[in-house]
Each structure stands twice: as structure tokens, then as C-alpha cells.
Tab-separated table of C-alpha atoms in Angstrom:
chain	number	residue	atom	x	y	z
A	1	MET	CA	94.436	-5.308	-31.827
A	2	ARG	CA	94.957	-2.795	-28.777
A	3	ARG	CA	97.721	-5.357	-27.108
A	4	ALA	CA	99.536	-5.560	-30.798
A	5	LEU	CA	99.547	-1.859	-31.184
A	6	ALA	CA	101.123	-1.573	-27.675
A	7	GLY	CA	103.640	-3.891	-28.282
A	8	ILE	CA	104.446	-2.314	-31.542
A	9	ALA	CA	105.287	0.577	-29.936
A	10	LEU	CA	106.943	-0.572	-27.416
A	11	ALA	CA	109.498	-2.699	-30.074
A	12	VAL	CA	110.118	0.511	-32.420
A	13	THR	CA	110.628	3.152	-29.542
A	14	THR	CA	112.854	0.786	-27.528
A	15	MET	CA	115.053	0.304	-30.586
A	16	VAL	CA	115.003	3.964	-31.298
A	17	ALA	CA	116.092	4.950	-27.789
A	18	LEU	CA	118.510	2.229	-27.598
A	19	SER	CA	119.934	3.212	-30.989
A	20	PHE	CA	120.622	6.532	-29.773
A	21	LEU	CA	121.218	6.034	-25.913
A	22	ILE	CA	124.072	3.380	-26.734
A	23	PRO	CA	126.746	5.824	-28.857
A	24	LEU	CA	125.416	8.810	-26.693
A	25	ALA	CA	126.339	6.802	-23.610
A	26	LEU	CA	129.711	5.746	-24.853
A	27	LEU	CA	130.525	9.534	-25.979
A	28	VAL	CA	129.483	10.742	-22.643
A	29	ARG	CA	132.007	8.684	-21.188
A	30	GLU	CA	134.620	9.453	-23.276
A	31	GLN	CA	133.824	13.325	-23.157
A	32	ALA	CA	134.493	12.665	-19.342
A	33	ARG	CA	137.953	10.617	-19.554
A	34	ASP	CA	139.021	13.270	-22.005
A	35	ARG	CA	138.302	15.907	-20.068
A	36	VAL	CA	140.225	14.606	-16.897
A	37	THR	CA	143.399	13.309	-19.089
A	38	THR	CA	143.487	16.785	-20.799
A	39	ALA	CA	143.526	18.661	-17.589
A	40	ALA	CA	146.495	16.112	-16.111
A	41	GLU	CA	148.413	16.919	-19.500
A	42	GLN	CA	148.434	20.626	-18.971
A	43	ARG	CA	149.200	20.307	-15.393
A	44	ALA	CA	152.617	18.158	-16.314
A	45	ALA	CA	153.096	20.874	-19.379
A	46	ALA	CA	153.006	23.397	-16.530
A	47	LEU	CA	155.843	22.013	-14.596
A	48	SER	CA	158.141	22.067	-17.545
A	49	PRO	CA	159.413	25.780	-17.469
A	50	VAL	CA	159.873	25.284	-14.002
A	51	LEU	CA	161.916	22.396	-14.285
A	52	ALA	CA	164.126	24.492	-16.785
A	53	LEU	CA	164.999	26.894	-14.495
A	54	THR	CA	165.786	24.877	-11.120
A	55	THR	CA	165.980	21.444	-10.250
A	56	LYS	CA	166.183	21.424	-6.293
A	57	PRO	CA	163.462	19.424	-4.805
A	58	ALA	CA	162.317	21.872	-2.210
A	59	ASP	CA	161.547	24.400	-5.582
A	60	VAL	CA	159.842	21.599	-7.691
A	61	GLN	CA	158.044	20.447	-4.558
A	62	GLN	CA	156.675	24.220	-3.912
A	63	ALA	CA	155.501	24.059	-7.674
A	64	VAL	CA	153.947	20.721	-7.686
A	65	SER	CA	152.015	21.684	-4.351
A	66	GLY	CA	151.078	25.043	-6.573
A	67	LEU	CA	149.713	22.814	-9.775
A	68	GLY	CA	147.711	20.025	-7.754
A	69	SER	CA	147.343	17.267	-5.201
A	70	ASP	CA	151.040	15.500	-4.334
A	71	ASP	CA	149.464	12.336	-5.196
A	72	GLN	CA	148.431	13.313	-8.788
A	73	LEU	CA	151.488	15.084	-9.521
A	74	ALA	CA	154.748	13.810	-9.244
A	75	VAL	CA	158.434	14.575	-10.653
A	76	ARG	CA	161.274	12.214	-11.156
A	77	LEU	CA	164.704	14.563	-11.238
A	78	PRO	CA	167.626	14.003	-13.370
A	79	ASP	CA	169.498	12.658	-10.345
A	80	GLY	CA	167.043	9.876	-9.748
A	81	ASP	CA	165.244	11.897	-6.613
A	82	LEU	CA	161.744	11.587	-6.765
A	83	VAL	CA	158.987	14.569	-5.636
A	84	GLY	CA	155.537	13.643	-5.042
A	85	THR	CA	154.146	9.833	-5.289
A	86	VAL	CA	154.889	8.079	-8.480
A	87	HIS	CA	152.348	5.742	-9.677
A	88	ALA	CA	153.742	4.988	-12.967
A	89	PRO	CA	155.882	1.567	-13.056
A	90	ARG	CA	159.562	1.486	-12.773
A	91	GLN	CA	160.035	0.350	-16.350
A	92	ALA	CA	157.856	3.062	-17.885
A	93	LEU	CA	159.943	5.888	-16.006
A	94	GLU	CA	163.032	4.208	-17.268
A	95	ARG	CA	161.562	4.053	-21.028
A	96	ALA	CA	160.356	7.484	-20.859
A	97	VAL	CA	164.291	8.542	-19.660
A	98	SER	CA	166.336	6.498	-22.061
A	99	LYS	CA	164.208	7.083	-25.097
A	100	ARG	CA	162.521	10.508	-24.010
A	101	GLU	CA	159.041	9.117	-24.998
A	102	THR	CA	155.906	10.735	-24.077
A	103	LEU	CA	153.768	7.896	-22.497
A	104	ALA	CA	150.127	7.631	-21.377
A	105	MET	CA	148.598	4.145	-19.785
A	106	ASP	CA	146.047	2.868	-18.093
A	107	THR	CA	146.464	0.340	-14.701
A	108	ALA	CA	144.303	-0.920	-12.409
A	109	ASP	CA	143.804	2.245	-10.206
A	110	GLY	CA	143.509	4.765	-12.898
A	111	TRP	CA	145.467	6.419	-15.734
A	112	PHE	CA	148.857	8.234	-15.630
A	113	TYR	CA	150.698	10.368	-18.069
A	114	LEU	CA	154.689	10.459	-18.112
A	115	GLN	CA	156.376	13.790	-19.675
A	116	PRO	CA	160.236	13.821	-20.284
A	117	VAL	CA	161.762	17.208	-19.890
A	118	VAL	CA	165.226	17.626	-21.439
A	119	LEU	CA	167.344	19.896	-19.603
A	120	ALA	CA	170.730	21.311	-19.696
A	121	GLU	CA	173.724	19.009	-20.133
A	122	ASP	CA	171.236	16.436	-21.720
A	123	ARG	CA	169.803	15.685	-18.447
A	124	VAL	CA	166.037	14.389	-18.290
A	125	ALA	CA	163.354	15.124	-15.962
A	126	VAL	CA	160.165	12.977	-15.980
A	127	VAL	CA	157.122	14.644	-15.083
A	128	GLU	CA	154.032	12.163	-13.952
A	129	SER	CA	150.226	13.501	-13.958
A	130	TYR	CA	147.760	10.704	-12.508
A	131	VAL	CA	144.342	10.541	-12.413
A	132	PRO	CA	142.458	8.134	-10.466
A	133	GLY	CA	140.160	5.466	-11.610
A	134	ALA	CA	137.203	7.230	-9.994
A	135	ASP	CA	137.854	10.457	-11.421
A	136	LEU	CA	137.657	8.948	-15.008
A	137	THR	CA	134.157	8.500	-14.906
A	138	ARG	CA	133.128	10.916	-12.771
A	139	GLY	CA	129.772	12.177	-13.259
A	140	VAL	CA	129.162	9.543	-16.070
A	141	TRP	CA	126.962	7.326	-13.933
A	142	ALA	CA	124.595	10.316	-13.187
A	143	SER	CA	124.216	11.240	-17.139
A	144	TRP	CA	123.576	7.579	-17.537
A	145	GLY	CA	120.814	7.740	-15.208
A	146	VAL	CA	119.397	10.687	-16.770
A	147	MET	CA	119.315	9.265	-20.485
A	148	ALA	CA	117.997	6.314	-18.987
A	149	LEU	CA	114.751	8.150	-17.401
A	150	LEU	CA	114.236	9.964	-20.547
A	151	ALA	CA	114.421	6.968	-22.476
A	152	ILE	CA	111.857	5.125	-20.159
A	153	GLY	CA	109.825	8.038	-20.382
A	154	LEU	CA	109.813	8.343	-24.008
A	155	VAL	CA	108.999	4.765	-24.498
A	156	GLY	CA	106.024	4.650	-21.906
A	157	GLY	CA	104.893	7.870	-23.333
A	158	SER	CA	104.999	6.227	-26.874
A	159	VAL	CA	103.008	3.019	-25.321
A	160	LEU	CA	100.363	4.923	-23.939
A	161	VAL	CA	99.669	6.994	-26.957
A	162	ALA	CA	99.461	3.817	-28.873
A	163	ASP	CA	97.445	2.298	-26.572
A	164	ARG	CA	94.976	5.326	-26.532
A	165	LEU	CA	95.033	5.424	-30.545
A	166	GLY	CA	94.366	1.690	-30.255
A	167	ALA	CA	91.360	1.997	-27.876
A	168	ARG	CA	89.903	4.044	-30.223
A	169	VAL	CA	90.451	1.777	-33.190
A	170	VAL	CA	89.244	-1.325	-31.058
A	171	ARG	CA	86.151	0.875	-29.784
A	172	SER	CA	84.833	1.889	-33.260
A	173	SER	CA	85.907	-1.976	-34.660
A	174	ARG	CA	83.592	-3.606	-31.915
A	175	SER	CA	80.786	-0.987	-32.239
A	176	LEU	CA	80.677	-1.652	-36.192
A	177	LYS	CA	80.739	-5.567	-34.929
A	178	SER	CA	77.697	-5.251	-32.834
A	179	ALA	CA	75.801	-3.177	-35.275
A	180	SER	CA	76.807	-5.860	-37.610
A	181	LEU	CA	75.448	-8.679	-35.219
A	182	ALA	CA	72.291	-6.809	-34.454
A	183	LEU	CA	71.524	-6.210	-37.943
A	184	GLY	CA	72.106	-9.571	-39.024
A	185	SER	CA	69.560	-10.967	-35.970
A	186	GLY	CA	67.013	-8.340	-37.253
A	187	ASP	CA	67.212	-5.038	-35.557
A	188	LEU	CA	66.983	-2.957	-38.557
A	189	ASP	CA	67.078	0.034	-36.766
A	190	VAL	CA	70.519	-0.383	-35.695
A	191	ARG	CA	73.095	2.346	-36.657
A	192	VAL	CA	76.684	3.196	-35.864
A	193	ASP	CA	78.404	6.507	-35.040
A	194	PRO	CA	81.312	6.779	-37.703
A	195	ASP	CA	84.291	7.020	-35.348
A	196	GLY	CA	88.124	6.461	-34.956
A	197	PRO	CA	90.552	6.748	-38.181
A	198	PRO	CA	89.276	7.644	-41.564
A	199	GLU	CA	88.908	4.254	-43.024
A	200	LEU	CA	86.891	2.885	-39.896
A	201	GLN	CA	84.554	6.144	-40.393
A	202	GLU	CA	83.994	5.187	-44.283
A	203	ALA	CA	82.926	1.576	-42.953
A	204	GLY	CA	80.788	2.964	-40.556
A	205	ALA	CA	78.959	5.588	-43.201
A	206	ALA	CA	79.039	2.442	-45.448
A	207	PHE	CA	77.317	0.194	-43.107
A	208	ASN	CA	74.863	2.877	-42.235
A	209	HIS	CA	73.985	3.291	-45.967
A	210	MET	CA	73.579	-0.317	-46.300
A	211	ALA	CA	71.495	-0.717	-43.528
A	212	ASP	CA	69.016	2.035	-44.770
A	213	ARG	CA	69.022	-0.053	-48.393
A	214	VAL	CA	68.167	-3.089	-46.290
A	215	VAL	CA	65.171	-1.454	-45.224
A	216	GLN	CA	64.458	0.019	-48.325
A	217	LEU	CA	64.418	-3.250	-50.364
A	218	LEU	CA	62.383	-5.133	-47.525
A	219	ALA	CA	59.814	-2.557	-47.296
A	220	ILE	CA	59.529	-2.918	-51.237
A	221	GLU	CA	59.480	-6.733	-51.408
A	222	ARG	CA	56.997	-6.934	-48.805
A	223	GLU	CA	54.734	-4.339	-50.256
A	224	MET	CA	55.218	-6.625	-53.421
A	225	VAL	CA	54.414	-9.453	-51.589
A	226	ALA	CA	50.979	-7.739	-50.344
A	227	ASP	CA	50.186	-6.959	-53.812
A	228	LEU	CA	50.673	-10.277	-55.203
A	229	SER	CA	48.511	-11.378	-52.435
A	230	HIS	CA	45.859	-9.208	-52.977
A	231	ARG	CA	45.844	-9.739	-56.788
A	232	LEU	CA	44.620	-13.317	-56.127
A	233	ARG	CA	41.522	-11.941	-54.644
A	234	THR	CA	39.977	-11.478	-58.128
A	235	PRO	CA	40.250	-15.693	-58.736
A	236	LEU	CA	39.086	-16.221	-55.311
A	237	THR	CA	36.055	-14.186	-55.797
A	238	ALA	CA	35.524	-16.195	-59.128
A	239	LEU	CA	35.884	-19.446	-57.048
A	240	TYR	CA	32.935	-17.966	-54.933
A	241	LEU	CA	30.865	-17.642	-57.602
A	242	GLU	CA	31.596	-20.873	-58.623
A	243	VAL	CA	30.620	-22.380	-55.441
A	244	ASP	CA	27.142	-20.868	-55.500
A	245	LEU	CA	26.734	-22.439	-58.675
A	246	ILE	CA	27.168	-25.862	-57.390
A	247	ARG	CA	25.944	-25.335	-53.981
A	248	GLY	CA	24.178	-28.355	-52.778
A	249	SER	CA	26.127	-30.752	-54.679
A	250	PRO	CA	28.365	-33.498	-53.288
A	251	GLY	CA	31.549	-31.791	-52.288
A	252	ALA	CA	30.521	-28.288	-52.550
A	253	GLY	CA	30.759	-27.938	-48.454
A	254	ARG	CA	34.463	-28.845	-48.715
A	255	ILE	CA	35.311	-26.762	-51.603
A	256	THR	CA	33.359	-23.576	-49.677
A	257	ALA	CA	35.880	-24.915	-46.555
A	258	ALA	CA	38.903	-24.634	-48.786
A	259	VAL	CA	38.269	-21.245	-50.404
A	260	GLU	CA	37.121	-19.584	-47.086
A	261	GLN	CA	40.875	-20.862	-45.665
A	262	LEU	CA	42.418	-19.246	-48.927
A	263	GLU	CA	40.599	-16.179	-47.983
A	264	THR	CA	41.860	-16.579	-44.431
A	265	GLU	CA	45.431	-16.700	-45.663
A	266	LEU	CA	45.472	-14.268	-48.045
A	267	ASP	CA	44.367	-11.992	-45.085
A	268	SER	CA	46.824	-13.135	-42.853
A	269	ILE	CA	49.503	-12.569	-45.856
A	270	ILE	CA	48.473	-9.316	-46.741
A	271	THR	CA	48.372	-7.982	-42.909
A	272	ALA	CA	51.923	-9.615	-42.544
A	273	ALA	CA	53.411	-8.028	-45.545
A	274	ARG	CA	51.871	-4.296	-44.771
A	275	THR	CA	53.077	-4.657	-41.188
A	276	PRO	CA	55.854	-2.121	-40.710
A	277	LEU	CA	58.927	-4.077	-39.930
A	278	ALA	CA	59.859	-4.190	-36.246
A	279	ALA	CA	63.471	-5.205	-34.509
A	280	GLY	CA	63.561	-9.000	-34.955
A	281	GLN	CA	60.914	-9.505	-37.829
A	282	ALA	CA	63.806	-9.481	-40.435
A	283	GLY	CA	65.442	-12.353	-39.463
A	284	GLY	CA	64.229	-15.895	-38.374
A	285	THR	CA	63.728	-15.763	-34.739
A	286	VAL	CA	62.130	-18.395	-32.564
A	287	SER	CA	58.208	-17.699	-31.359
A	288	SER	CA	57.315	-17.279	-27.957
A	289	ARG	CA	54.000	-18.892	-28.966
A	290	SER	CA	53.977	-22.775	-28.431
A	291	SER	CA	51.608	-25.624	-30.541
A	292	GLU	CA	51.300	-29.251	-29.982
A	293	MET	CA	52.349	-30.436	-33.006
A	294	ALA	CA	50.626	-33.910	-32.625
A	295	GLU	CA	47.359	-32.071	-32.504
A	296	VAL	CA	48.150	-29.885	-35.268
A	297	VAL	CA	49.144	-32.538	-37.580
A	298	ALA	CA	46.155	-34.809	-36.790
A	299	MET	CA	43.963	-31.592	-37.729
A	300	ARG	CA	45.336	-31.228	-41.065
A	301	LEU	CA	45.672	-34.796	-41.825
A	302	ASP	CA	41.991	-35.124	-41.413
A	303	PHE	CA	41.623	-31.980	-43.802
A	304	TRP	CA	43.848	-34.431	-46.497
A	305	SER	CA	42.224	-37.633	-45.953
A	306	VAL	CA	38.896	-36.783	-47.786
A	307	LEU	CA	41.212	-36.132	-51.013
A	308	ALA	CA	43.294	-39.000	-50.189
A	309	ALA	CA	40.253	-41.264	-49.986
A	310	GLN	CA	38.687	-39.569	-53.357
A	311	GLN	CA	42.211	-40.363	-54.830
A	312	GLU	CA	42.442	-44.154	-53.570
A	313	ARG	CA	45.222	-43.069	-51.577
A	314	LEU	CA	46.431	-45.318	-48.641
A	315	CYS	CA	47.320	-43.024	-45.735
A	316	GLU	CA	49.097	-44.408	-42.597
A	317	ARG	CA	49.499	-42.365	-39.429
A	318	SER	CA	51.311	-42.793	-36.482
A	319	PHE	CA	51.440	-40.373	-33.480
A	320	THR	CA	53.606	-40.667	-29.993
A	321	PRO	CA	51.471	-40.767	-26.932
A	322	ARG	CA	53.579	-38.367	-25.289
A	323	ARG	CA	53.231	-34.511	-25.492
A	324	THR	CA	54.876	-32.883	-28.406
A	325	PRO	CA	55.083	-29.025	-27.391
A	326	VAL	CA	57.178	-26.754	-29.928
A	327	ARG	CA	57.812	-23.228	-29.797
A	328	PHE	CA	56.176	-22.468	-33.007
A	329	PRO	CA	52.864	-20.875	-34.089
A	330	GLU	CA	50.085	-22.759	-34.726
A	331	ASP	CA	49.036	-21.165	-38.264
A	332	GLU	CA	52.382	-21.518	-39.621
A	333	LEU	CA	52.841	-25.255	-38.389
A	334	ALA	CA	49.629	-25.882	-40.245
A	335	ALA	CA	51.207	-24.349	-43.273
A	336	VAL	CA	54.306	-26.897	-42.767
A	337	VAL	CA	52.086	-29.740	-42.557
A	338	ASP	CA	49.936	-28.713	-45.525
A	339	ALA	CA	53.282	-27.929	-47.676
A	340	LEU	CA	54.573	-31.664	-46.842
A	341	ILE	CA	51.213	-33.517	-47.653
A	342	GLY	CA	50.439	-31.077	-50.444
A	343	ASN	CA	53.901	-32.025	-52.299
A	344	VAL	CA	52.705	-35.650	-51.979
A	345	PHE	CA	49.359	-35.139	-53.876
A	346	ARG	CA	51.045	-32.624	-56.317
A	347	HIS	CA	54.053	-34.978	-57.431
A	348	THR	CA	52.744	-38.431	-57.143
A	349	PRO	CA	50.003	-40.196	-59.055
A	350	GLN	CA	46.682	-40.869	-57.732
A	351	GLY	CA	46.695	-43.856	-55.555
A	352	THR	CA	49.896	-43.359	-54.099
A	353	ALA	CA	50.168	-44.396	-50.756
A	354	PHE	CA	51.880	-42.333	-48.123
A	355	ALA	CA	52.340	-42.119	-44.152
A	356	VAL	CA	52.605	-39.151	-41.385
A	357	ARG	CA	54.477	-40.128	-38.472
A	358	VAL	CA	55.001	-37.934	-35.590
A	359	GLU	CA	57.803	-39.099	-32.849
A	360	ARG	CA	59.858	-37.102	-30.280
A	361	ASP	CA	63.178	-37.387	-27.979
A	362	ASP	CA	64.096	-35.996	-24.888
A	363	ARG	CA	65.069	-32.640	-27.317
A	364	SER	CA	62.898	-32.562	-30.241
A	365	VAL	CA	59.900	-33.406	-31.933
A	366	ARG	CA	60.329	-35.091	-35.434
A	367	LEU	CA	57.202	-34.720	-38.194
A	368	THR	CA	58.036	-37.850	-41.051
A	369	VAL	CA	56.163	-37.940	-44.294
A	370	ASP	CA	56.949	-41.006	-46.680
A	371	ASP	CA	55.608	-41.692	-49.822
A	372	ALA	CA	55.638	-44.570	-52.339
A	373	GLY	CA	55.883	-42.321	-55.430
A	374	PRO	CA	59.316	-42.134	-57.295
A	375	GLY	CA	60.913	-39.815	-54.645
A	376	PHE	CA	63.556	-36.940	-55.106
A	377	ALA	CA	66.310	-37.440	-58.222
A	378	ASP	CA	68.119	-34.759	-56.366
A	379	PRO	CA	67.784	-34.105	-52.621
A	380	GLU	CA	69.853	-30.921	-52.672
A	381	THR	CA	68.153	-29.333	-55.954
A	382	ALA	CA	64.922	-30.046	-54.013
A	383	LEU	CA	65.947	-27.444	-50.970
A	384	THR	CA	66.834	-24.751	-53.709
A	385	ARG	CA	64.671	-22.040	-53.644
A	386	GLY	CA	63.121	-21.568	-57.239
A	387	VAL	CA	64.228	-24.806	-58.504
A	388	SER	CA	61.790	-28.062	-57.179
A	389	VAL	CA	60.582	-31.250	-58.545
A	390	GLY	CA	57.718	-31.059	-61.031
A	391	GLY	CA	58.507	-27.840	-62.405
A	392	SER	CA	56.990	-25.830	-59.563
A	393	THR	CA	58.224	-23.044	-57.617
A	394	GLY	CA	60.242	-24.856	-54.574
A	395	LEU	CA	58.351	-22.313	-51.977
A	396	GLY	CA	56.879	-25.529	-50.324
A	397	LEU	CA	60.254	-26.811	-49.099
A	398	ASP	CA	61.862	-23.832	-48.898
A	399	ILE	CA	58.792	-22.895	-46.219
A	400	VAL	CA	59.099	-25.994	-44.418
A	401	ALA	CA	63.317	-25.476	-44.093
A	402	ARG	CA	62.696	-22.036	-42.712
A	403	ALA	CA	60.303	-23.005	-40.196
A	404	ALA	CA	62.805	-25.974	-39.023
A	405	ARG	CA	65.493	-23.350	-38.702
A	406	ASP	CA	63.375	-20.888	-36.750
A	407	ALA	CA	62.028	-23.648	-34.327
A	408	GLY	CA	65.573	-24.903	-34.066
A	409	GLY	CA	65.781	-27.884	-35.833
A	410	GLU	CA	66.475	-29.238	-39.157
A	411	LEU	CA	64.955	-30.715	-42.575
A	412	GLU	CA	66.048	-34.055	-44.204
A	413	ILE	CA	65.208	-35.401	-47.565
A	414	SER	CA	66.361	-39.108	-48.548
A	415	ARG	CA	64.420	-42.094	-49.835
A	416	GLY	CA	62.205	-43.735	-47.564
A	417	PRO	CA	61.030	-47.508	-46.573
A	418	MET	CA	57.751	-47.083	-48.996
A	419	GLY	CA	60.118	-46.717	-51.964
A	420	GLY	CA	59.509	-43.160	-52.711
A	421	GLY	CA	60.622	-39.951	-50.930
A	422	ARG	CA	60.733	-39.311	-47.198
A	423	VAL	CA	61.133	-35.387	-45.878
A	424	ARG	CA	61.628	-35.331	-42.228
A	425	VAL	CA	61.365	-32.162	-40.405
A	426	SER	CA	62.376	-31.786	-36.712
A	427	PHE	CA	61.606	-29.436	-34.306
A	428	ALA	CA	63.440	-28.257	-30.622
A	429	LEU	CA	60.719	-29.003	-27.874
A	430	ALA	CA	59.298	-26.196	-26.188
A	431	ASP	CA	59.588	-27.887	-22.657
A	432	ALA	CA	61.089	-30.920	-21.075
A	433	GLY	CA	57.992	-32.151	-19.549
A	434	GLY	CA	55.771	-34.748	-20.942
């Protein structure tokens, strides 16, 4: 933009300067010519009274010398004698004598003026006033040089002013762009100092207002999440009471462990929701903590295998022998695994088989969950938050998708080899080792 503004200023001021300077330069040249030609005509007219009194060559020569140089003023006497140096062609002199016509003509060397003077007894003398070519343009080049310097100064000054204005606009635009990118990456404390033209100042003020509003809305949302999570403690307490009633019966230990895990998750949610937002927390960022995906998947699969056995679900597992480090917190990775396997239990009939695989290549680790259920009627709809199969909220797959993006991977939904749905989520490797 800065270069464009400078280019526009250069083009506009150049055109304006040329539109004034070209006519002015021509006018200066014409005025210089008119000045010297008018003086030449006046010299020629001054000889007319002298010729009316005398045509003696000596007297005329004295008058010519008194009026100017012999090289610029000459007289053709009625008898054909010449006083001074004549520059006009012979034909022009004969024409002035015969037709008694005043002539002004340009030659290769300059300009001459012929003025006939009618004397007594119908005699005719001709006065020639000559101006050399150098005198016709005397001072013109100097004037043109001054005008050119003024034009260059005008154009240069306008370009400089436009560049300074453009720099101010660009600086304000870049500041607003940097702040927008920082806000988009999660820096909620970023603000701009409104600067530049009024329009950009208004845009900066609007950006600051938007950022303040985003912080307020996020704070309200996190408080709502914390409140909703806290409300779950009431049914959780009731579950504890029910577990006490069935304590000692088969499965009571697993129910107790599940309730305790649920309470731990609720505590984590409430703590995270009530933690003040810091720079980088608003947007998805890659965690600095790494986890072994195969270990986490195996641990959570052991938990779900008990329920799978009760529902007579065949569970296949396959894990790569290589290390599977991913830059993702272990608890959040466990939540991803629970969401994927939990979807199988919620949306397929009891007895439906499923398979869990962990694979890796040189750049990523892939977790794949296949099932022999009905599959996904519309994979794109399954990824829509708030809309999912089976009438659920769709948060499970949304959590998985966000986790994949945060870890530098992606989520794919398709039909698997078991005839049902296939969900594959990939995570970027934390390192190249293993």
C-alpha cells in the first residue's frame, strides 16, 4: 500500500506539473522572442526620420552606429548602396522595394525585419533589423532549468508526503493485523493503540471492544461450564449412596471406581473452568506434555473390556511395537479413547464386535476404532457439534476432532472392514525417535 500511494502521488503530481510547465515553457520562449523582435522593430523605426532628412551614406552610417551594431542594423539606400551588413536574401529586399511591403522572416541563422521607407520623388529605402538566433532564445534555457527544478521539487515533495502518510496507514494496518492474529491464537490480552486515519482509528477501537467482549463471553461460558459441572455433584452423591447399599455385591468395586473417576473428571472440569484465562488458553494449542499413546489406549481398553465381556462383545486389539509419543496430555488422551470406545457401546447393540488399533509411521500415530454395527449414515453430520447419531449431543466426536487438531493431526470417519463405522484419529509424533 505504501508503494502504491507513493506511485499514485508520483503519477498525479507529474501530470499536474507537466500540464502547467509545458504551456509555461512555451510562453517563456515566446516572450523572449517577442522581447528581442520588438526591440529590433523599434530600432528600424528609429531610422525612418533620419532617412527622411538625408540619404548620404556617411550620415546614415553614423545613425546606424548610434542605434546599434552594424551587424544587426543595415540600410539599403534608394540608389542601391548598402550601409551595414545585410542578412536578408536579395529577393526579400527587392520585394520590400517593389511592393513597399514590411517583411519579417526566420532564417537558419536568425530573424530579420525589413521596413521600407518612402522618400521624396517616390524613392524607397529599406531598413533591415537583424536578430541572431542565439538572441532569440537568450535566457530561455535558464528559465526552463529553474522550472524543471521546481517541478522536481514539487513531485519529490508530494511523493515524500504520500510515503509518510502511507507509512502511517501501513503501520496502523499491520498493528491491527498482528493484534487480530494474536487474538486468534489465544492472546486475549492483546489490544491496539488506535492510530492512523479516522477509519483505521475506528477499526482499532472496534477491535478493542470486540476483544473485551470476547473475554467477557468466554468468562461467562467458563462460569456456566463450572456451574453445570458442579450441579452434577448431586446425582454423583446419590450414586455414592446407592453404591453403599450394594457394597459387597459383584461389580460394586467397578461401580465405585467408575464413580470415583467421574468425580475426578468433574473436579478437573470445575478447576479448569474457574481458572482465569491466560494467553494461549483460548485457542487450541499443542501441549508441551507428551504421552505414550499405546500405553494410554491399552489402559483404557482394559477398563472397557470388562463391560465388553458382560455384553458379549468381541474386542480385537492391535498395537505397534514401536514407541508412540504424542505431544498431548495423558488425561485428555484418555478422554479421547473413552469417547471413541464409548460411542461403540452407546450406538451399537450388545454383542457387536469392535476392534482398536494403534499404528504409527515416521510422522504420526494413528488410533483406529472399528465396529460391526450399522455405521454412520452421514459422516459429515456426525462431526457436527450438537447433532450426532442416536440423538446424542455430538460432543464426543467433537472432543476427538478438537484433540486431533490440537495435536497436529486429523479425524476421519468412514465405513470399516467389519461392516460398521470406522473412526481414525491421527496425532503428530512428539519426536522422531523409536
